[in-house]
Amino acid sequence: MKFTVEKISEENTWARAGVVETDHGKIQTPIFMPVGTLGSVKGVHQRELRDDIKAQIILGNTYHLYLRPGLDVLEKAGGLHRFNGWEKPILTDSGGFQVFSLSDNRKLTEEGCIFRSHIDGSKHIFTPENNVDTQRSIGADIIMALDECTPGTADKTYALKSLERTERWLDRGLKRFDETKDVTKERYGYNQTFFPIVQGCTYPDLRRRAAENVASKEREGYAIGGLAVGEPEDVMYDMIEVVNDVLPKDKPRYLMGVGTPWNILEAIDRGVDMFDCVMPTRNGRNGLIFTAEGTMNMRNSKWKEDFRPLDETSDCYVDQVYTRAYVRHLFTADELLAMQIASIHNLHFYLWLVGEARRRIIEGTFKSWKEDMCQRMRRRL
């Protein structure tokens, strides 16, 4: 994988525009990655992802794909790209967040994480080594290290203990990745890239230590994990600044699981390049629409006789073909089409937002535009 920084903002910001090059194509940054947990972005066809939403990369989840369809099926299919028909880049997270969220159904050891399937209760273990092997079988272009995602409210003693274990797991995962560097090329015909993850909870000294450690591994990109998990927004922004002050300036930085549209712009301001979050699809399925002018609850009676397009400023076909009154009708009638329309709209908006941020960075107008957008998008319409 190759990353080129095309433009660093000359304003009072760390924002930058770049290009990530993978064997499955180029990705213009800043970028948002729609979440396709089970190899599918819920309710959205690949054609819509490509042509209407204009997604450049999607995300899959190792925990869920490992359990079903399973590695045998994925290997026989020729990897996730061929299995789900997505020809552009894919990133997989390690499944660590999902495993650790199982709470009573998992146990952490030095070897790895023992857990029970949420599907049938069967017992499994993720180690740093077999997690690399699993992501080799899935075949994403970018894969993640196995780590522990500590809650934002964790005390410092536990946060330090967790970070130390994550660092030991990282060394083991990197060793396995390097030992198997030719496996994916021989199996599927392309290469993979391994991103370490910065943890450290909400403690600046731990975050700095973690960032310095992963930077010393000299990898092609780095992820920032363990944020937007209960801590206040301003604390999250502080941690991003601490980490990005340390991480290499010539490598992409991926903020995992974040977040609202304004979170994304604030993180871009602080030097983040890549994002993913379930919010646009999950909130969309529940009737919440994000726009440049604010958020709309489509179950609200105020839209009952509003026959304007869903989003008058958008060029996405669902925003022009369907009216607010019609989309409200679909939600109140529990029609499946409502969830599809809202998911497509929200994903299109997120991709438009990062694309516009990129354009503004290149033009030199990002900072003032970002401040205005963050205020407008927070409004309830």
PDB file of N, CA and C in Angstrom, residues 225-324:
ATOM      1  N   GLY A 225      -7.893   3.668  18.083  1.00  0.00           N
ATOM      2  CA  GLY A 225      -9.061   2.964  18.602  1.00  0.00           C
ATOM      3  C   GLY A 225      -9.425   3.439  19.995  1.00  0.00           C
ATOM      4  N   GLY A 226     -10.528   2.898  20.514  1.00  0.00           N
ATOM      5  CA  GLY A 226     -10.904   3.161  21.889  1.00  0.00           C
ATOM      6  C   GLY A 226     -11.424   4.559  22.154  1.00  0.00           C
ATOM      7  N   LEU A 227     -11.939   5.240  21.125  1.00  0.00           N
ATOM      8  CA  LEU A 227     -12.565   6.548  21.323  1.00  0.00           C
ATOM      9  C   LEU A 227     -14.023   6.471  20.892  1.00  0.00           C
ATOM     10  N   ALA A 228     -14.801   7.483  21.300  1.00  0.00           N
ATOM     11  CA  ALA A 228     -16.255   7.463  21.101  1.00  0.00           C
ATOM     12  C   ALA A 228     -16.870   6.245  21.780  1.00  0.00           C
ATOM     13  N   VAL A 229     -16.348   5.912  22.964  1.00  0.00           N
ATOM     14  CA  VAL A 229     -16.867   4.772  23.736  1.00  0.00           C
ATOM     15  C   VAL A 229     -17.289   5.223  25.133  1.00  0.00           C
ATOM     16  N   GLY A 230     -17.862   6.431  25.199  1.00  0.00           N
ATOM     17  CA  GLY A 230     -18.391   6.912  26.468  1.00  0.00           C
ATOM     18  C   GLY A 230     -17.757   8.183  26.993  1.00  0.00           C
ATOM     19  N   GLU A 231     -16.614   8.577  26.437  1.00  0.00           N
ATOM     20  CA  GLU A 231     -15.963   9.809  26.904  1.00  0.00           C
ATOM     21  C   GLU A 231     -16.593  11.034  26.239  1.00  0.00           C
ATOM     22  N   PRO A 232     -16.483  12.217  26.857  1.00  0.00           N
ATOM     23  CA  PRO A 232     -17.011  13.441  26.236  1.00  0.00           C
ATOM     24  C   PRO A 232     -16.311  13.744  24.915  1.00  0.00           C
ATOM     25  N   GLU A 233     -17.015  14.466  24.031  1.00  0.00           N
ATOM     26  CA  GLU A 233     -16.448  14.777  22.718  1.00  0.00           C
ATOM     27  C   GLU A 233     -15.136  15.547  22.812  1.00  0.00           C
ATOM     28  N   ASP A 234     -15.071  16.520  23.733  1.00  0.00           N
ATOM     29  CA  ASP A 234     -13.853  17.323  23.810  1.00  0.00           C
ATOM     30  C   ASP A 234     -12.663  16.499  24.259  1.00  0.00           C
ATOM     31  N   VAL A 235     -12.905  15.485  25.080  1.00  0.00           N
ATOM     32  CA  VAL A 235     -11.825  14.581  25.496  1.00  0.00           C
ATOM     33  C   VAL A 235     -11.355  13.753  24.301  1.00  0.00           C
ATOM     34  N   MET A 236     -12.302  13.276  23.498  1.00  0.00           N
ATOM     35  CA  MET A 236     -11.935  12.545  22.290  1.00  0.00           C
ATOM     36  C   MET A 236     -11.051  13.399  21.383  1.00  0.00           C
ATOM     37  N   TYR A 237     -11.430  14.649  21.183  1.00  0.00           N
ATOM     38  CA  TYR A 237     -10.634  15.526  20.324  1.00  0.00           C
ATOM     39  C   TYR A 237      -9.236  15.747  20.902  1.00  0.00           C
ATOM     40  N   ASP A 238      -9.149  15.870  22.230  1.00  0.00           N
ATOM     41  CA  ASP A 238      -7.834  16.037  22.865  1.00  0.00           C
ATOM     42  C   ASP A 238      -6.952  14.824  22.621  1.00  0.00           C
ATOM     43  N   MET A 239      -7.534  13.631  22.725  1.00  0.00           N
ATOM     44  CA  MET A 239      -6.754  12.404  22.526  1.00  0.00           C
ATOM     45  C   MET A 239      -6.276  12.292  21.074  1.00  0.00           C
ATOM     46  N   ILE A 240      -7.122  12.697  20.127  1.00  0.00           N
ATOM     47  CA  ILE A 240      -6.714  12.676  18.720  1.00  0.00           C
ATOM     48  C   ILE A 240      -5.504  13.576  18.506  1.00  0.00           C
ATOM     49  N   GLU A 241      -5.525  14.749  19.127  1.00  0.00           N
ATOM     50  CA  GLU A 241      -4.405  15.676  18.985  1.00  0.00           C
ATOM     51  C   GLU A 241      -3.127  15.095  19.576  1.00  0.00           C
ATOM     52  N   VAL A 242      -3.234  14.483  20.745  1.00  0.00           N
ATOM     53  CA  VAL A 242      -2.059  13.868  21.372  1.00  0.00           C
ATOM     54  C   VAL A 242      -1.454  12.810  20.454  1.00  0.00           C
ATOM     55  N   VAL A 243      -2.308  11.947  19.919  1.00  0.00           N
ATOM     56  CA  VAL A 243      -1.841  10.839  19.082  1.00  0.00           C
ATOM     57  C   VAL A 243      -1.258  11.338  17.764  1.00  0.00           C
ATOM     58  N   ASN A 244      -1.969  12.235  17.093  1.00  0.00           N
ATOM     59  CA  ASN A 244      -1.517  12.686  15.776  1.00  0.00           C
ATOM     60  C   ASN A 244      -0.295  13.595  15.836  1.00  0.00           C
ATOM     61  N   ASP A 245       0.015  14.098  17.022  1.00  0.00           N
ATOM     62  CA  ASP A 245       1.264  14.830  17.199  1.00  0.00           C
ATOM     63  C   ASP A 245       2.463  13.894  17.143  1.00  0.00           C
ATOM     64  N   VAL A 246       2.205  12.592  17.354  1.00  0.00           N
ATOM     65  CA  VAL A 246       3.271  11.588  17.391  1.00  0.00           C
ATOM     66  C   VAL A 246       3.326  10.752  16.117  1.00  0.00           C
ATOM     67  N   LEU A 247       2.164  10.345  15.598  1.00  0.00           N
ATOM     68  CA  LEU A 247       2.146   9.442  14.450  1.00  0.00           C
ATOM     69  C   LEU A 247       2.829  10.082  13.242  1.00  0.00           C
ATOM     70  N   PRO A 248       3.455   9.263  12.382  1.00  0.00           N
ATOM     71  CA  PRO A 248       4.155   9.803  11.208  1.00  0.00           C
ATOM     72  C   PRO A 248       3.243  10.652  10.337  1.00  0.00           C
ATOM     73  N   LYS A 249       3.785  11.729   9.828  1.00  0.00           N
ATOM     74  CA  LYS A 249       3.005  12.655   8.999  1.00  0.00           C
ATOM     75  C   LYS A 249       2.782  12.130   7.581  1.00  0.00           C
ATOM     76  N   ASP A 250       3.572  11.124   7.185  1.00  0.00           N
ATOM     77  CA  ASP A 250       3.484  10.620   5.811  1.00  0.00           C
ATOM     78  C   ASP A 250       2.745   9.297   5.715  1.00  0.00           C
ATOM     79  N   LYS A 251       1.973   8.939   6.768  1.00  0.00           N
ATOM     80  CA  LYS A 251       1.205   7.695   6.766  1.00  0.00           C
ATOM     81  C   LYS A 251      -0.256   7.997   7.078  1.00  0.00           C
ATOM     82  N   PRO A 252      -1.203   7.217   6.526  1.00  0.00           N
ATOM     83  CA  PRO A 252      -2.618   7.471   6.812  1.00  0.00           C
ATOM     84  C   PRO A 252      -2.973   7.149   8.258  1.00  0.00           C
ATOM     85  N   ARG A 253      -3.942   7.906   8.778  1.00  0.00           N
ATOM     86  CA  ARG A 253      -4.407   7.726  10.150  1.00  0.00           C
ATOM     87  C   ARG A 253      -5.900   7.437  10.106  1.00  0.00           C
ATOM     88  N   TYR A 254      -6.284   6.348  10.729  1.00  0.00           N
ATOM     89  CA  TYR A 254      -7.657   5.854  10.669  1.00  0.00           C
ATOM     90  C   TYR A 254      -8.279   5.914  12.054  1.00  0.00           C
ATOM     91  N   LEU A 255      -9.323   6.724  12.232  1.00  0.00           N
ATOM     92  CA  LEU A 255     -10.042   6.838  13.496  1.00  0.00           C
ATOM     93  C   LEU A 255     -11.215   5.865  13.471  1.00  0.00           C
ATOM     94  N   MET A 256     -11.162   4.857  14.315  1.00  0.00           N
ATOM     95  CA  MET A 256     -12.100   3.744  14.248  1.00  0.00           C
ATOM     96  C   MET A 256     -13.432   4.062  14.936  1.00  0.00           C
ATOM     97  N   GLY A 257     -14.530   3.797  14.207  1.00  0.00           N
ATOM     98  CA  GLY A 257     -15.859   3.851  14.804  1.00  0.00           C
ATOM     99  C   GLY A 257     -16.411   5.228  15.083  1.00  0.00           C
ATOM    100  N   VAL A 258     -15.896   6.265  14.425  1.00  0.00           N
ATOM    101  CA  VAL A 258     -16.336   7.649  14.643  1.00  0.00           C
ATOM    102  C   VAL A 258     -16.830   8.209  13.320  1.00  0.00           C
ATOM    103  N   GLY A 259     -17.950   8.830  13.309  1.00  0.00           N
ATOM    104  CA  GLY A 259     -18.894   9.101  14.338  1.00  0.00           C
ATOM    105  C   GLY A 259     -19.970   9.967  13.714  1.00  0.00           C
ATOM    106  N   THR A 260     -20.373  11.045  14.384  1.00  0.00           N
ATOM    107  CA  THR A 260     -21.323  12.001  13.821  1.00  0.00           C
ATOM    108  C   THR A 260     -20.641  12.805  12.713  1.00  0.00           C
ATOM    109  N   PRO A 261     -21.410  13.456  11.846  1.00  0.00           N
ATOM    110  CA  PRO A 261     -20.769  14.271  10.807  1.00  0.00           C
ATOM    111  C   PRO A 261     -19.838  15.340  11.375  1.00  0.00           C
ATOM    112  N   TRP A 262     -20.223  15.962  12.484  1.00  0.00           N
ATOM    113  CA  TRP A 262     -19.357  17.000  13.061  1.00  0.00           C
ATOM    114  C   TRP A 262     -18.118  16.385  13.726  1.00  0.00           C
ATOM    115  N   ASN A 263     -18.258  15.175  14.309  1.00  0.00           N
ATOM    116  CA  ASN A 263     -17.080  14.478  14.820  1.00  0.00           C
ATOM    117  C   ASN A 263     -16.053  14.270  13.718  1.00  0.00           C
ATOM    118  N   ILE A 264     -16.544  13.888  12.543  1.00  0.00           N
ATOM    119  CA  ILE A 264     -15.650  13.603  11.423  1.00  0.00           C
ATOM    120  C   ILE A 264     -14.917  14.864  10.975  1.00  0.00           C
ATOM    121  N   LEU A 265     -15.628  15.977  10.856  1.00  0.00           N
ATOM    122  CA  LEU A 265     -14.968  17.217  10.444  1.00  0.00           C
ATOM    123  C   LEU A 265     -13.963  17.685  11.490  1.00  0.00           C
ATOM    124  N   GLU A 266     -14.298  17.553  12.756  1.00  0.00           N
ATOM    125  CA  GLU A 266     -13.354  17.940  13.807  1.00  0.00           C
ATOM    126  C   GLU A 266     -12.109  17.059  13.783  1.00  0.00           C
ATOM    127  N   ALA A 267     -12.284  15.777  13.485  1.00  0.00           N
ATOM    128  CA  ALA A 267     -11.138  14.869  13.418  1.00  0.00           C
ATOM    129  C   ALA A 267     -10.280  15.145  12.183  1.00  0.00           C
ATOM    130  N   ILE A 268     -10.917  15.472  11.057  1.00  0.00           N
ATOM    131  CA  ILE A 268     -10.161  15.874   9.868  1.00  0.00           C
ATOM    132  C   ILE A 268      -9.317  17.102  10.195  1.00  0.00           C
ATOM    133  N   ASP A 269      -9.904  18.047  10.912  1.00  0.00           N
ATOM    134  CA  ASP A 269      -9.200  19.252  11.345  1.00  0.00           C
ATOM    135  C   ASP A 269      -7.942  18.895  12.135  1.00  0.00           C
ATOM    136  N   ARG A 270      -7.982  17.745  12.827  1.00  0.00           N
ATOM    137  CA  ARG A 270      -6.878  17.314  13.672  1.00  0.00           C
ATOM    138  C   ARG A 270      -5.988  16.271  12.996  1.00  0.00           C
ATOM    139  N   GLY A 271      -6.143  16.104  11.678  1.00  0.00           N
ATOM    140  CA  GLY A 271      -5.200  15.287  10.933  1.00  0.00           C
ATOM    141  C   GLY A 271      -5.578  13.854  10.670  1.00  0.00           C
ATOM    142  N   VAL A 272      -6.861  13.489  10.849  1.00  0.00           N
ATOM    143  CA  VAL A 272      -7.307  12.122  10.563  1.00  0.00           C
ATOM    144  C   VAL A 272      -7.687  12.012   9.093  1.00  0.00           C
ATOM    145  N   ASP A 273      -7.419  10.831   8.505  1.00  0.00           N
ATOM    146  CA  ASP A 273      -7.647  10.606   7.078  1.00  0.00           C
ATOM    147  C   ASP A 273      -8.786   9.639   6.767  1.00  0.00           C
ATOM    148  N   MET A 274      -9.058   8.676   7.666  1.00  0.00           N
ATOM    149  CA  MET A 274      -9.999   7.595   7.360  1.00  0.00           C
ATOM    150  C   MET A 274     -10.965   7.402   8.523  1.00  0.00           C
ATOM    151  N   PHE A 275     -12.215   7.073   8.181  1.00  0.00           N
ATOM    152  CA  PHE A 275     -13.261   6.923   9.186  1.00  0.00           C
ATOM    153  C   PHE A 275     -14.186   5.756   8.821  1.00  0.00           C
ATOM    154  N   ASP A 276     -14.821   5.190   9.851  1.00  0.00           N
ATOM    155  CA  ASP A 276     -15.958   4.282   9.633  1.00  0.00           C
ATOM    156  C   ASP A 276     -16.905   4.450  10.803  1.00  0.00           C
ATOM    157  N   CYS A 277     -18.168   4.149  10.584  1.00  0.00           N
ATOM    158  CA  CYS A 277     -19.149   4.190  11.667  1.00  0.00           C
ATOM    159  C   CYS A 277     -20.456   3.593  11.160  1.00  0.00           C
ATOM    160  N   VAL A 278     -21.196   2.939  12.051  1.00  0.00           N
ATOM    161  CA  VAL A 278     -22.509   2.394  11.682  1.00  0.00           C
ATOM    162  C   VAL A 278     -23.598   3.460  11.740  1.00  0.00           C
ATOM    163  N   MET A 279     -23.266   4.643  12.241  1.00  0.00           N
ATOM    164  CA  MET A 279     -24.282   5.666  12.488  1.00  0.00           C
ATOM    165  C   MET A 279     -25.132   6.009  11.266  1.00  0.00           C
ATOM    166  N   PRO A 280     -24.550   6.242  10.080  1.00  0.00           N
ATOM    167  CA  PRO A 280     -25.421   6.640   8.959  1.00  0.00           C
ATOM    168  C   PRO A 280     -26.454   5.589   8.596  1.00  0.00           C
ATOM    169  N   THR A 281     -26.107   4.309   8.689  1.00  0.00           N
ATOM    170  CA  THR A 281     -27.086   3.271   8.356  1.00  0.00           C
ATOM    171  C   THR A 281     -27.977   2.917   9.542  1.00  0.00           C
ATOM    172  N   ARG A 282     -27.398   2.800  10.726  1.00  0.00           N
ATOM    173  CA  ARG A 282     -28.215   2.441  11.896  1.00  0.00           C
ATOM    174  C   ARG A 282     -29.209   3.544  12.215  1.00  0.00           C
ATOM    175  N   ASN A 283     -28.746   4.791  12.263  1.00  0.00           N
ATOM    176  CA  ASN A 283     -29.661   5.891  12.532  1.00  0.00           C
ATOM    177  C   ASN A 283     -30.662   6.069  11.398  1.00  0.00           C
ATOM    178  N   GLY A 284     -30.193   5.837  10.160  1.00  0.00           N
ATOM    179  CA  GLY A 284     -31.097   5.928   9.023  1.00  0.00           C
ATOM    180  C   GLY A 284     -32.233   4.933   9.125  1.00  0.00           C
ATOM    181  N   ARG A 285     -31.923   3.704   9.530  1.00  0.00           N
ATOM    182  CA  ARG A 285     -32.971   2.684   9.661  1.00  0.00           C
ATOM    183  C   ARG A 285     -34.001   3.060  10.721  1.00  0.00           C
ATOM    184  N   ASN A 286     -33.606   3.963  11.627  1.00  0.00           N
ATOM    185  CA  ASN A 286     -34.521   4.417  12.671  1.00  0.00           C
ATOM    186  C   ASN A 286     -35.139   5.778  12.362  1.00  0.00           C
ATOM    187  N   GLY A 287     -34.952   6.243  11.111  1.00  0.00           N
ATOM    188  CA  GLY A 287     -35.655   7.438  10.664  1.00  0.00           C
ATOM    189  C   GLY A 287     -34.915   8.743  10.808  1.00  0.00           C
ATOM    190  N   LEU A 288     -33.611   8.712  11.173  1.00  0.00           N
ATOM    191  CA  LEU A 288     -32.850   9.941  11.332  1.00  0.00           C
ATOM    192  C   LEU A 288     -32.046  10.225  10.071  1.00  0.00           C
ATOM    193  N   ILE A 289     -32.272  11.398   9.498  1.00  0.00           N
ATOM    194  CA  ILE A 289     -31.631  11.815   8.255  1.00  0.00           C
ATOM    195  C   ILE A 289     -30.634  12.934   8.559  1.00  0.00           C
ATOM    196  N   PHE A 290     -29.383  12.774   8.108  1.00  0.00           N
ATOM    197  CA  PHE A 290     -28.374  13.821   8.257  1.00  0.00           C
ATOM    198  C   PHE A 290     -28.334  14.672   6.991  1.00  0.00           C
ATOM    199  N   THR A 291     -28.291  15.987   7.164  1.00  0.00           N
ATOM    200  CA  THR A 291     -28.162  16.898   6.020  1.00  0.00           C
ATOM    201  C   THR A 291     -27.192  18.015   6.394  1.00  0.00           C
ATOM    202  N   ALA A 292     -26.826  18.801   5.392  1.00  0.00           N
ATOM    203  CA  ALA A 292     -25.926  19.930   5.627  1.00  0.00           C
ATOM    204  C   ALA A 292     -26.586  21.022   6.458  1.00  0.00           C
ATOM    205  N   GLU A 293     -27.925  20.992   6.566  1.00  0.00           N
ATOM    206  CA  GLU A 293     -28.648  22.018   7.323  1.00  0.00           C
ATOM    207  C   GLU A 293     -29.074  21.535   8.694  1.00  0.00           C
ATOM    208  N   GLY A 294     -28.843  20.257   8.993  1.00  0.00           N
ATOM    209  CA  GLY A 294     -29.241  19.710  10.277  1.00  0.00           C
ATOM    210  C   GLY A 294     -29.821  18.313  10.121  1.00  0.00           C
ATOM    211  N   THR A 295     -30.304  17.741  11.219  1.00  0.00           N
ATOM    212  CA  THR A 295     -30.854  16.389  11.191  1.00  0.00           C
ATOM    213  C   THR A 295     -32.377  16.425  11.181  1.00  0.00           C
ATOM    214  N   MET A 296     -32.965  15.412  10.514  1.00  0.00           N
ATOM    215  CA  MET A 296     -34.414  15.332  10.364  1.00  0.00           C
ATOM    216  C   MET A 296     -34.894  13.983  10.910  1.00  0.00           C
ATOM    217  N   ASN A 297     -35.868  14.033  11.816  1.00  0.00           N
ATOM    218  CA  ASN A 297     -36.529  12.808  12.271  1.00  0.00           C
ATOM    219  C   ASN A 297     -37.723  12.571  11.362  1.00  0.00           C
ATOM    220  N   MET A 298     -37.619  11.564  10.495  1.00  0.00           N
ATOM    221  CA  MET A 298     -38.618  11.371   9.458  1.00  0.00           C
ATOM    222  C   MET A 298     -39.936  10.791   9.982  1.00  0.00           C
ATOM    223  N   ARG A 299     -39.994  10.459  11.256  1.00  0.00           N
ATOM    224  CA  ARG A 299     -41.263  10.034  11.850  1.00  0.00           C
ATOM    225  C   ARG A 299     -42.065  11.219  12.384  1.00  0.00           C
ATOM    226  N   ASN A 300     -41.453  12.397  12.362  1.00  0.00           N
ATOM    227  CA  ASN A 300     -42.104  13.595  12.888  1.00  0.00           C
ATOM    228  C   ASN A 300     -43.285  13.995  11.997  1.00  0.00           C
ATOM    229  N   SER A 301     -44.381  14.384  12.625  1.00  0.00           N
ATOM    230  CA  SER A 301     -45.593  14.734  11.868  1.00  0.00           C
ATOM    231  C   SER A 301     -45.410  15.984  11.015  1.00  0.00           C
ATOM    232  N   LYS A 302     -44.377  16.768  11.275  1.00  0.00           N
ATOM    233  CA  LYS A 302     -44.183  18.000  10.515  1.00  0.00           C
ATOM    234  C   LYS A 302     -43.890  17.725   9.040  1.00  0.00           C
ATOM    235  N   TRP A 303     -43.483  16.501   8.717  1.00  0.00           N
ATOM    236  CA  TRP A 303     -43.179  16.168   7.323  1.00  0.00           C
ATOM    237  C   TRP A 303     -44.382  15.555   6.594  1.00  0.00           C
ATOM    238  N   LYS A 304     -45.499  15.414   7.274  1.00  0.00           N
ATOM    239  CA  LYS A 304     -46.641  14.678   6.721  1.00  0.00           C
ATOM    240  C   LYS A 304     -47.106  15.227   5.378  1.00  0.00           C
ATOM    241  N   GLU A 305     -47.095  16.552   5.225  1.00  0.00           N
ATOM    242  CA  GLU A 305     -47.550  17.169   3.972  1.00  0.00           C
ATOM    243  C   GLU A 305     -46.455  18.033   3.357  1.00  0.00           C
ATOM    244  N   ASP A 306     -45.221  17.652   3.595  1.00  0.00           N
ATOM    245  CA  ASP A 306     -44.078  18.374   3.015  1.00  0.00           C
ATOM    246  C   ASP A 306     -43.662  17.639   1.744  1.00  0.00           C
ATOM    247  N   PHE A 307     -44.013  18.175   0.603  1.00  0.00           N
ATOM    248  CA  PHE A 307     -43.796  17.491  -0.667  1.00  0.00           C
ATOM    249  C   PHE A 307     -42.527  17.953  -1.391  1.00  0.00           C
ATOM    250  N   ARG A 308     -41.650  18.603  -0.648  1.00  0.00           N
ATOM    251  CA  ARG A 308     -40.342  18.935  -1.204  1.00  0.00           C
ATOM    252  C   ARG A 308     -39.486  17.670  -1.289  1.00  0.00           C
ATOM    253  N   PRO A 309     -38.460  17.678  -2.149  1.00  0.00           N
ATOM    254  CA  PRO A 309     -37.547  16.535  -2.189  1.00  0.00           C
ATOM    255  C   PRO A 309     -36.938  16.275  -0.815  1.00  0.00           C
ATOM    256  N   LEU A 310     -36.562  15.041  -0.569  1.00  0.00           N
ATOM    257  CA  LEU A 310     -35.999  14.654   0.725  1.00  0.00           C
ATOM    258  C   LEU A 310     -34.846  15.580   1.117  1.00  0.00           C
ATOM    259  N   ASP A 311     -33.944  15.847   0.170  1.00  0.00           N
ATOM    260  CA  ASP A 311     -32.843  16.789   0.411  1.00  0.00           C
ATOM    261  C   ASP A 311     -32.626  17.584  -0.871  1.00  0.00           C
ATOM    262  N   GLU A 312     -33.066  18.814  -0.851  1.00  0.00           N
ATOM    263  CA  GLU A 312     -33.042  19.644  -2.061  1.00  0.00           C
ATOM    264  C   GLU A 312     -31.635  19.970  -2.542  1.00  0.00           C
ATOM    265  N   THR A 313     -30.652  19.887  -1.671  1.00  0.00           N
ATOM    266  CA  THR A 313     -29.281  20.249  -2.044  1.00  0.00           C
ATOM    267  C   THR A 313     -28.462  19.065  -2.547  1.00  0.00           C
ATOM    268  N   SER A 314     -29.029  17.863  -2.478  1.00  0.00           N
ATOM    269  CA  SER A 314     -28.288  16.648  -2.818  1.00  0.00           C
ATOM    270  C   SER A 314     -28.530  16.218  -4.256  1.00  0.00           C
ATOM    271  N   ASP A 315     -27.513  15.608  -4.863  1.00  0.00           N
ATOM    272  CA  ASP A 315     -27.677  15.072  -6.211  1.00  0.00           C
ATOM    273  C   ASP A 315     -27.922  13.565  -6.209  1.00  0.00           C
ATOM    274  N   CYS A 316     -28.101  12.972  -5.024  1.00  0.00           N
ATOM    275  CA  CYS A 316     -28.394  11.538  -4.940  1.00  0.00           C
ATOM    276  C   CYS A 316     -29.821  11.278  -5.393  1.00  0.00           C
ATOM    277  N   TYR A 317     -30.041  10.209  -6.148  1.00  0.00           N
ATOM    278  CA  TYR A 317     -31.353  10.016  -6.761  1.00  0.00           C
ATOM    279  C   TYR A 317     -32.459   9.852  -5.727  1.00  0.00           C
ATOM    280  N   VAL A 318     -32.192   9.232  -4.551  1.00  0.00           N
ATOM    281  CA  VAL A 318     -33.269   9.068  -3.562  1.00  0.00           C
ATOM    282  C   VAL A 318     -33.717  10.417  -3.020  1.00  0.00           C
ATOM    283  N   ASP A 319     -32.808  11.388  -3.014  1.00  0.00           N
ATOM    284  CA  ASP A 319     -33.145  12.704  -2.480  1.00  0.00           C
ATOM    285  C   ASP A 319     -33.981  13.523  -3.441  1.00  0.00           C
ATOM    286  N   GLN A 320     -33.898  13.210  -4.706  1.00  0.00           N
ATOM    287  CA  GLN A 320     -34.651  13.950  -5.717  1.00  0.00           C
ATOM    288  C   GLN A 320     -35.965  13.256  -6.099  1.00  0.00           C
ATOM    289  N   VAL A 321     -35.987  11.938  -6.072  1.00  0.00           N
ATOM    290  CA  VAL A 321     -37.167  11.179  -6.489  1.00  0.00           C
ATOM    291  C   VAL A 321     -38.228  11.138  -5.396  1.00  0.00           C
ATOM    292  N   TYR A 322     -37.797  11.008  -4.124  1.00  0.00           N
ATOM    293  CA  TYR A 322     -38.738  10.820  -3.022  1.00  0.00           C
ATOM    294  C   TYR A 322     -38.908  12.107  -2.215  1.00  0.00           C
ATOM    295  N   THR A 323     -40.135  12.378  -1.820  1.00  0.00           N
ATOM    296  CA  THR A 323     -40.427  13.560  -1.020  1.00  0.00           C
ATOM    297  C   THR A 323     -40.348  13.239   0.472  1.00  0.00           C
ATOM    298  N   ARG A 324     -40.272  14.283   1.267  1.00  0.00           N
ATOM    299  CA  ARG A 324     -40.249  14.106   2.718  1.00  0.00           C
ATOM    300  C   ARG A 324     -41.547  13.472   3.208  1.00  0.00           C
TER     301      ARG A 324
END
